[in-house]
Short mmCIF file of C-alpha atoms and ligand atoms in Angstrom, two decimals:
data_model
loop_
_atom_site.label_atom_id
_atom_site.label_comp_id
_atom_site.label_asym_id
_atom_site.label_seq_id
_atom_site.Cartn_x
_atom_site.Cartn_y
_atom_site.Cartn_z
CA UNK A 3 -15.09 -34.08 -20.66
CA UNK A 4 -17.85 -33.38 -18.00
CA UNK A 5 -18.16 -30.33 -15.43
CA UNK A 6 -16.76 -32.17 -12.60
CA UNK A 7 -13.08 -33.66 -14.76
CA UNK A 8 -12.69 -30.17 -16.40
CA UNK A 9 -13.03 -28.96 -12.77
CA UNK A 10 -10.33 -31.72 -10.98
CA UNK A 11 -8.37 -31.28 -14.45
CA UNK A 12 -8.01 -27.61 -13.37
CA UNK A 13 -7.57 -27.88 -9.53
CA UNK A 14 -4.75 -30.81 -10.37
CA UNK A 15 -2.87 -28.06 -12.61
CA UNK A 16 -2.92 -25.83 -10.10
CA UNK A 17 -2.00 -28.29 -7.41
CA UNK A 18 0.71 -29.61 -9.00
CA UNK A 19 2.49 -26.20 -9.25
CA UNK A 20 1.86 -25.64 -5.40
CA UNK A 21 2.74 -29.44 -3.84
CA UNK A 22 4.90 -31.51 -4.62
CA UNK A 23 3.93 -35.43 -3.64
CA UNK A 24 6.35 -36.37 -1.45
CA UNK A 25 5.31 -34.00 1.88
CA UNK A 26 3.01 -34.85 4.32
CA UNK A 27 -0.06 -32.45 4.32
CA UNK A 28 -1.91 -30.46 6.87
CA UNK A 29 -5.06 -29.55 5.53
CA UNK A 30 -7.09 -27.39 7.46
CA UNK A 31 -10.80 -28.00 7.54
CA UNK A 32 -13.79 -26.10 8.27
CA UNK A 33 -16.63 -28.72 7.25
CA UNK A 34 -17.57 -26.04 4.18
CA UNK A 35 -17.22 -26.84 0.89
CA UNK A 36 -13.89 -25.46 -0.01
CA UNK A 37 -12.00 -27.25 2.32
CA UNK A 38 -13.86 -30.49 2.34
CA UNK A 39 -13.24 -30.16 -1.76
CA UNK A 40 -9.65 -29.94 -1.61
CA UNK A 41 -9.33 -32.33 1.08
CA UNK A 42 -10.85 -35.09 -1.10
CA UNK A 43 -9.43 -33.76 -4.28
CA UNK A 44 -5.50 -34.57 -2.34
CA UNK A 45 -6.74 -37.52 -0.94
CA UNK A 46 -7.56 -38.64 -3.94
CA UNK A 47 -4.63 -37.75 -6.36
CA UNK A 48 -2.36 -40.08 -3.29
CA UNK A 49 -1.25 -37.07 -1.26
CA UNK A 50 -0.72 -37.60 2.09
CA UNK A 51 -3.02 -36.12 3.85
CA UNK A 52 -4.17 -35.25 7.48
CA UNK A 53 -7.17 -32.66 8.44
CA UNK A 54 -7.51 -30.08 10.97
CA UNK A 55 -10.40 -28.39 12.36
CA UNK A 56 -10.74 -25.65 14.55
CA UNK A 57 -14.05 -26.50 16.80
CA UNK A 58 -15.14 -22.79 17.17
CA UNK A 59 -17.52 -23.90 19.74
CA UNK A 60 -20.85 -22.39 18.17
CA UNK A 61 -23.79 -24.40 18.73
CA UNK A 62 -24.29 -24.53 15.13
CA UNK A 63 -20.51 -26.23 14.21
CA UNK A 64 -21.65 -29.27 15.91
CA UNK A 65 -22.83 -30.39 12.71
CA UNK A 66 -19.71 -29.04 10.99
CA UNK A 67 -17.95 -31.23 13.42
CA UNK A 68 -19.82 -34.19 12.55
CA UNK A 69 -19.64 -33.75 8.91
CA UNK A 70 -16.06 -33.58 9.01
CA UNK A 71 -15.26 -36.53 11.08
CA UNK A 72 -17.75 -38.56 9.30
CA UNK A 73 -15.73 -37.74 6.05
CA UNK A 74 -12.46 -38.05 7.46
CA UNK A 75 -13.47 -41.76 8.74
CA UNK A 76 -14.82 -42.49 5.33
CA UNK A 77 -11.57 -41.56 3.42
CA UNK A 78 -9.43 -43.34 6.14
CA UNK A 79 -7.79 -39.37 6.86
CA UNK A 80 -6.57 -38.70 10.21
CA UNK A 81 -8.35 -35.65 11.77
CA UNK A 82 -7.32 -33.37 14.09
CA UNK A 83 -9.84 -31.21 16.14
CA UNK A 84 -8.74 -28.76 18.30
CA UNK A 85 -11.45 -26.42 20.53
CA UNK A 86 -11.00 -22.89 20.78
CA UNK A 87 -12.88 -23.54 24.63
CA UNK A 88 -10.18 -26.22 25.58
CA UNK A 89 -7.34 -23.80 24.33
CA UNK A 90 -8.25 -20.13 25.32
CA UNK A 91 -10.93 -21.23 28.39
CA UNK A 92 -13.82 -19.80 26.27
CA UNK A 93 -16.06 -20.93 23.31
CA UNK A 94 -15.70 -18.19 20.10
CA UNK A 95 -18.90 -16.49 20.91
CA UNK A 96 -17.95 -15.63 24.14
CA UNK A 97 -14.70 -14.53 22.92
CA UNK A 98 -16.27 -12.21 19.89
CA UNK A 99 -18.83 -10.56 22.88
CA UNK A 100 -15.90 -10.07 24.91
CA UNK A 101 -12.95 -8.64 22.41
CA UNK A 102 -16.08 -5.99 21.17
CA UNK A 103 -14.10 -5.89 17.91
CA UNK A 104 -16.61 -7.32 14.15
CA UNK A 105 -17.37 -10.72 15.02
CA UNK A 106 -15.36 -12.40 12.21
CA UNK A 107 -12.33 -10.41 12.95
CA UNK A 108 -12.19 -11.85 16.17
CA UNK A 109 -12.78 -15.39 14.73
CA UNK A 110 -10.45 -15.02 11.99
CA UNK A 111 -7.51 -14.15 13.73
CA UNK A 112 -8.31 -16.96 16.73
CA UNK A 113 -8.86 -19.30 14.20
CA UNK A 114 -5.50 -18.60 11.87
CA UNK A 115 -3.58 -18.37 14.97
CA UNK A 116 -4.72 -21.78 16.65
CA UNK A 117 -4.12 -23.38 13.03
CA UNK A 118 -0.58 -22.06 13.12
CA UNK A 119 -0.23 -23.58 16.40
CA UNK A 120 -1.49 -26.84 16.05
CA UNK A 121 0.25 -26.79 12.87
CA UNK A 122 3.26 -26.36 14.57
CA UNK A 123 3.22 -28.89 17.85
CA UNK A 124 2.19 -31.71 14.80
CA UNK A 125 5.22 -31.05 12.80
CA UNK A 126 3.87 -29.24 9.84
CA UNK A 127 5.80 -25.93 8.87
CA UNK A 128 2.43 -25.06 6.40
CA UNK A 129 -1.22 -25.87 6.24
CA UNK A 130 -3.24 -26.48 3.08
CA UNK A 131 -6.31 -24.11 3.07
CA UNK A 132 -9.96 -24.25 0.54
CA UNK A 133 -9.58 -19.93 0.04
CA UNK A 134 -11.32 -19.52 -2.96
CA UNK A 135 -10.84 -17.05 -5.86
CA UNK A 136 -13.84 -14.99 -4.97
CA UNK A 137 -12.76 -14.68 -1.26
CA UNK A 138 -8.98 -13.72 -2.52
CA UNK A 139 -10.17 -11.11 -4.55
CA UNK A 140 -12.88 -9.40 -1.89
CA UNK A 141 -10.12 -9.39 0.59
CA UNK A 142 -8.03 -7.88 -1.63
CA UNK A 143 -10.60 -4.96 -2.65
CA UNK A 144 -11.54 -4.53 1.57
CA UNK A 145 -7.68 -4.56 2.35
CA UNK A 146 -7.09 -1.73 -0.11
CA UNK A 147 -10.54 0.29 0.38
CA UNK A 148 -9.14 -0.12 4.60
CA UNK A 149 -5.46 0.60 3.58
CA UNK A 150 -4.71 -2.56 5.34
CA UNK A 151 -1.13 -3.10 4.51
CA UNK A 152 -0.62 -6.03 6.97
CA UNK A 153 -4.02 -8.01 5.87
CA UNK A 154 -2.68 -7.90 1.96
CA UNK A 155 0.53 -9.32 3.32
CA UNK A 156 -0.98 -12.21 5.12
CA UNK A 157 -3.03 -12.88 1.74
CA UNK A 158 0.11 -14.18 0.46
CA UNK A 159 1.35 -16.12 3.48
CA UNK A 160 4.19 -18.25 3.22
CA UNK A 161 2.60 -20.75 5.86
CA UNK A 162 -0.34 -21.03 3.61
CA UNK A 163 -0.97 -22.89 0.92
CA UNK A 164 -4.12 -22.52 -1.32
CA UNK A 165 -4.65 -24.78 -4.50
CA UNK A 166 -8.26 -23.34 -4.94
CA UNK A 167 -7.28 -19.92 -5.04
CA UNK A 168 -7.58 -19.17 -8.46
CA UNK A 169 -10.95 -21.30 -9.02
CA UNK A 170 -14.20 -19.27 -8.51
CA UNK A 171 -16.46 -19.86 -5.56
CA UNK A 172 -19.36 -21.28 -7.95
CA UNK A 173 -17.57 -24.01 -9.49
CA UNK A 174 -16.28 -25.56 -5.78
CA UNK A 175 -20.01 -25.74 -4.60
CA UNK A 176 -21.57 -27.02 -8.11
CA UNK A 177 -18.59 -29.41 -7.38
CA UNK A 178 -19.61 -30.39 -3.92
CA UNK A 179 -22.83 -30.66 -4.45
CA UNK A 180 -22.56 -32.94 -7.51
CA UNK A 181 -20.14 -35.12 -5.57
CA UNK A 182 -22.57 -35.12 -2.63
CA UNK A 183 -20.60 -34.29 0.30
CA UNK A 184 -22.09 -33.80 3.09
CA UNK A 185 -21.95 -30.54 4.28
CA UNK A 186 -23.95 -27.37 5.68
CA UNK A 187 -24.26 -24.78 2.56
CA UNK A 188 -25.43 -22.28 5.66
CA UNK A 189 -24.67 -19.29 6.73
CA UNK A 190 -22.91 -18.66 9.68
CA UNK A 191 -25.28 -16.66 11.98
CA UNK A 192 -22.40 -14.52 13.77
CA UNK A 193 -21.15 -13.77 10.39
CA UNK A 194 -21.39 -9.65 10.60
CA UNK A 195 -19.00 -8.81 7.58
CA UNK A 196 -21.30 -6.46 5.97
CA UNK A 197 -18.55 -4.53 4.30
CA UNK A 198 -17.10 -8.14 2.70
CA UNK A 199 -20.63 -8.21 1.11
CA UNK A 200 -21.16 -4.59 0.01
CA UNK A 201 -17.47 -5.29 -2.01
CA UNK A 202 -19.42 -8.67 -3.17
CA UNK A 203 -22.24 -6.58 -4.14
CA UNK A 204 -20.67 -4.08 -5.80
CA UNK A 205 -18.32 -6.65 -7.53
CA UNK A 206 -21.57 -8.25 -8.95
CA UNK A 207 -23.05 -5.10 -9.91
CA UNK A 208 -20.10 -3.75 -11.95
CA UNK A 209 -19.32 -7.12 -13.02
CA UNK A 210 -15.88 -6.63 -11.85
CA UNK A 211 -13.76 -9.74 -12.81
CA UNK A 212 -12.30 -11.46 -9.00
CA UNK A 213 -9.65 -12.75 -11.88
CA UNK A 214 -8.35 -9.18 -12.82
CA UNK A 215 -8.48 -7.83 -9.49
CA UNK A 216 -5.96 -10.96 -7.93
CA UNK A 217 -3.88 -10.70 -10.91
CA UNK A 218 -3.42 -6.77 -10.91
CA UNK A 219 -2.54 -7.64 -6.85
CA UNK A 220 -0.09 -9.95 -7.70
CA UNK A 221 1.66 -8.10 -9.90
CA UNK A 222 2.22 -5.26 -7.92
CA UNK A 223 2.74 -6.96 -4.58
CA UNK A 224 5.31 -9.59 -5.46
CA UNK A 225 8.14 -7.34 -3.43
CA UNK A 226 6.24 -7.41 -0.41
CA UNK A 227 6.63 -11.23 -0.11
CA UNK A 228 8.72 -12.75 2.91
CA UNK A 229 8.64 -9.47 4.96
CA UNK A 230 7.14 -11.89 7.95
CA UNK A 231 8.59 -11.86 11.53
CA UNK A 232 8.02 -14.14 14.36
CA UNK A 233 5.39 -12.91 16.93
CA UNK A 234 7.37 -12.11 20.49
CA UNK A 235 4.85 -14.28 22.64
CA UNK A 236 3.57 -16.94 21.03
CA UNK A 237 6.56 -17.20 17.96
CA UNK A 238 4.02 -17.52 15.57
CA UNK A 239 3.98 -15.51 11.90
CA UNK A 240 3.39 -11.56 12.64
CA UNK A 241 3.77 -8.59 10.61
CA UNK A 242 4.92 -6.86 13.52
CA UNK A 243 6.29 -7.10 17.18
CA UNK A 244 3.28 -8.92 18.61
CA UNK A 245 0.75 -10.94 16.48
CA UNK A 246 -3.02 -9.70 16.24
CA UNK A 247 -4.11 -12.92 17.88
CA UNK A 248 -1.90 -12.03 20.95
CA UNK A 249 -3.06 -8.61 21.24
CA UNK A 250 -6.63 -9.98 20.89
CA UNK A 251 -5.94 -12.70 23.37
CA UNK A 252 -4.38 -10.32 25.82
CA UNK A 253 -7.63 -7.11 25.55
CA UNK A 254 -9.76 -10.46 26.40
CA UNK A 255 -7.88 -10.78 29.18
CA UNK A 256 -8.45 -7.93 30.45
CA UNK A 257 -11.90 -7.58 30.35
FE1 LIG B 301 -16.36 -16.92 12.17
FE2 LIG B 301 -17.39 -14.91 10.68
FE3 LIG B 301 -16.82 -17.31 9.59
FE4 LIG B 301 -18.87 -17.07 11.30
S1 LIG B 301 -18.70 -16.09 9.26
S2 LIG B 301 -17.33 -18.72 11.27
S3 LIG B 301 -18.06 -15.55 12.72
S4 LIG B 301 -15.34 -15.84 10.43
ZN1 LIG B 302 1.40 -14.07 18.91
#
């Protein structure tokens, strides 16, 4: 068996405990590898499928755009885009200068709250995301080193669902690549998260195992699962009264 079976061999197994066939599927794209991976992978296996991208506005996602609907028409997938300019009156940059908070906090929690609501108004109750093992297990390691109860809740989201979360970053883009999808391996120039790559770093350095550190999570946060509320403006999922998004959307306002 070659590199890229053994890798849809294991993606399948893990698929197969997460979907099951008969449910329409919202997958939420972001033109990067992971997502445009498991996209194809469903499409492929006969789920059905539809796409969702959050246009962030950046000068640089115009290519992501592209790349995505390009794909999407290839595969015959219906994709939805929807602009964080058209729904909150500004583009993300503007909206990161503004909120003065790190620039991907600010994108992160726009971005997972205009999934939820698109999600939503198109009749899906959860989205399909690419999070890979490597990005599970650095959250995990900032959300404890931050005592960020809340963030380690959302990691295990009920609205979420993430077939590629126990397959490490490396395989996905040796996967991409050998496939040949198009996409932007690129950095994202706004991306400021120098404490997500000083846990990378020191992940590398002590050869730390992104496996262990999910698995040891998962273990002991099991009883924290379904403690989710519904946000008291705009109903989406919260840990608390009012959702970060709406708190973010509402210090934007006032600036
Ligand atoms: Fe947004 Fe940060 Fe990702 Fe750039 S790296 S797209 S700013 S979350
Ligand atoms: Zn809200």
């Amino acid at each position: 068996m070659d590199f890229k079976e053994e890798f849809e061999k294991k993606v399948m197994k893990e698929t197969k405990k997460l979907i099951k066939k008969d449910k329409k599927l919202l997958v939420a794209v972001s033109g990067g590898k992971d997502s445009i991976t498991i996209l194809y992978l469903l499409h492929k296996w006969g789920y059905d499928v539809e796409a969702l991208m959050i246009d962030l506005g950046f000068r640089f996602f115009k290519e992501h755009v592209d790349n995505a609907r390009e794909f999407c028409r290839e595969l015959g997938i219906k994709l939805h885009i929807a602009s964080v300019k058209k729904e909150l009156g500004r583009g993300m940059r503007e909206l990161q200068l503004r909120a003065g908070k790190s620039n991907c906090f600010t994108c992160g929690v726009i971005k997972r709250w205009l999934i939820n609501r698109k999600a939503k108004e198109l009749g899906f109750e959860k989205v399909v995301t690419g999070h890979n093992l490597d990005d599970y297990a650095e959250s995990i390691l900032m959300n404890i080193f931050m005592n960020n109860r809340n963030a380690s809740r959302n990691l295990r989201s009920p609205f979420r669902i993430k077939p590629l979360n126990y397959i490490p970053e490396k395989e996905i883009e040796k996967y991409a690549r050998e496939m040949g999808f198009k996409i932007n391996y690129e950095a994202c120039p706004y991306s400021d998260n120098a404490f997500r790559r000083l846990v990378l770093n020191m992940m590398r350095e002590y050869e730390i195992s992104a496996m262990n550190v999910v698995k040891m999570f998962e273990k002991t946060s099991m009883k924290e699962e379904g403690k989710f509320r519904k946000c008291s403006i705009c109903g989406g999922p919260s840990s608390g009264e009012i959702c970060n998004a709406c708190r973010l959307i509402n210090l934007i306002k006032k600036k």
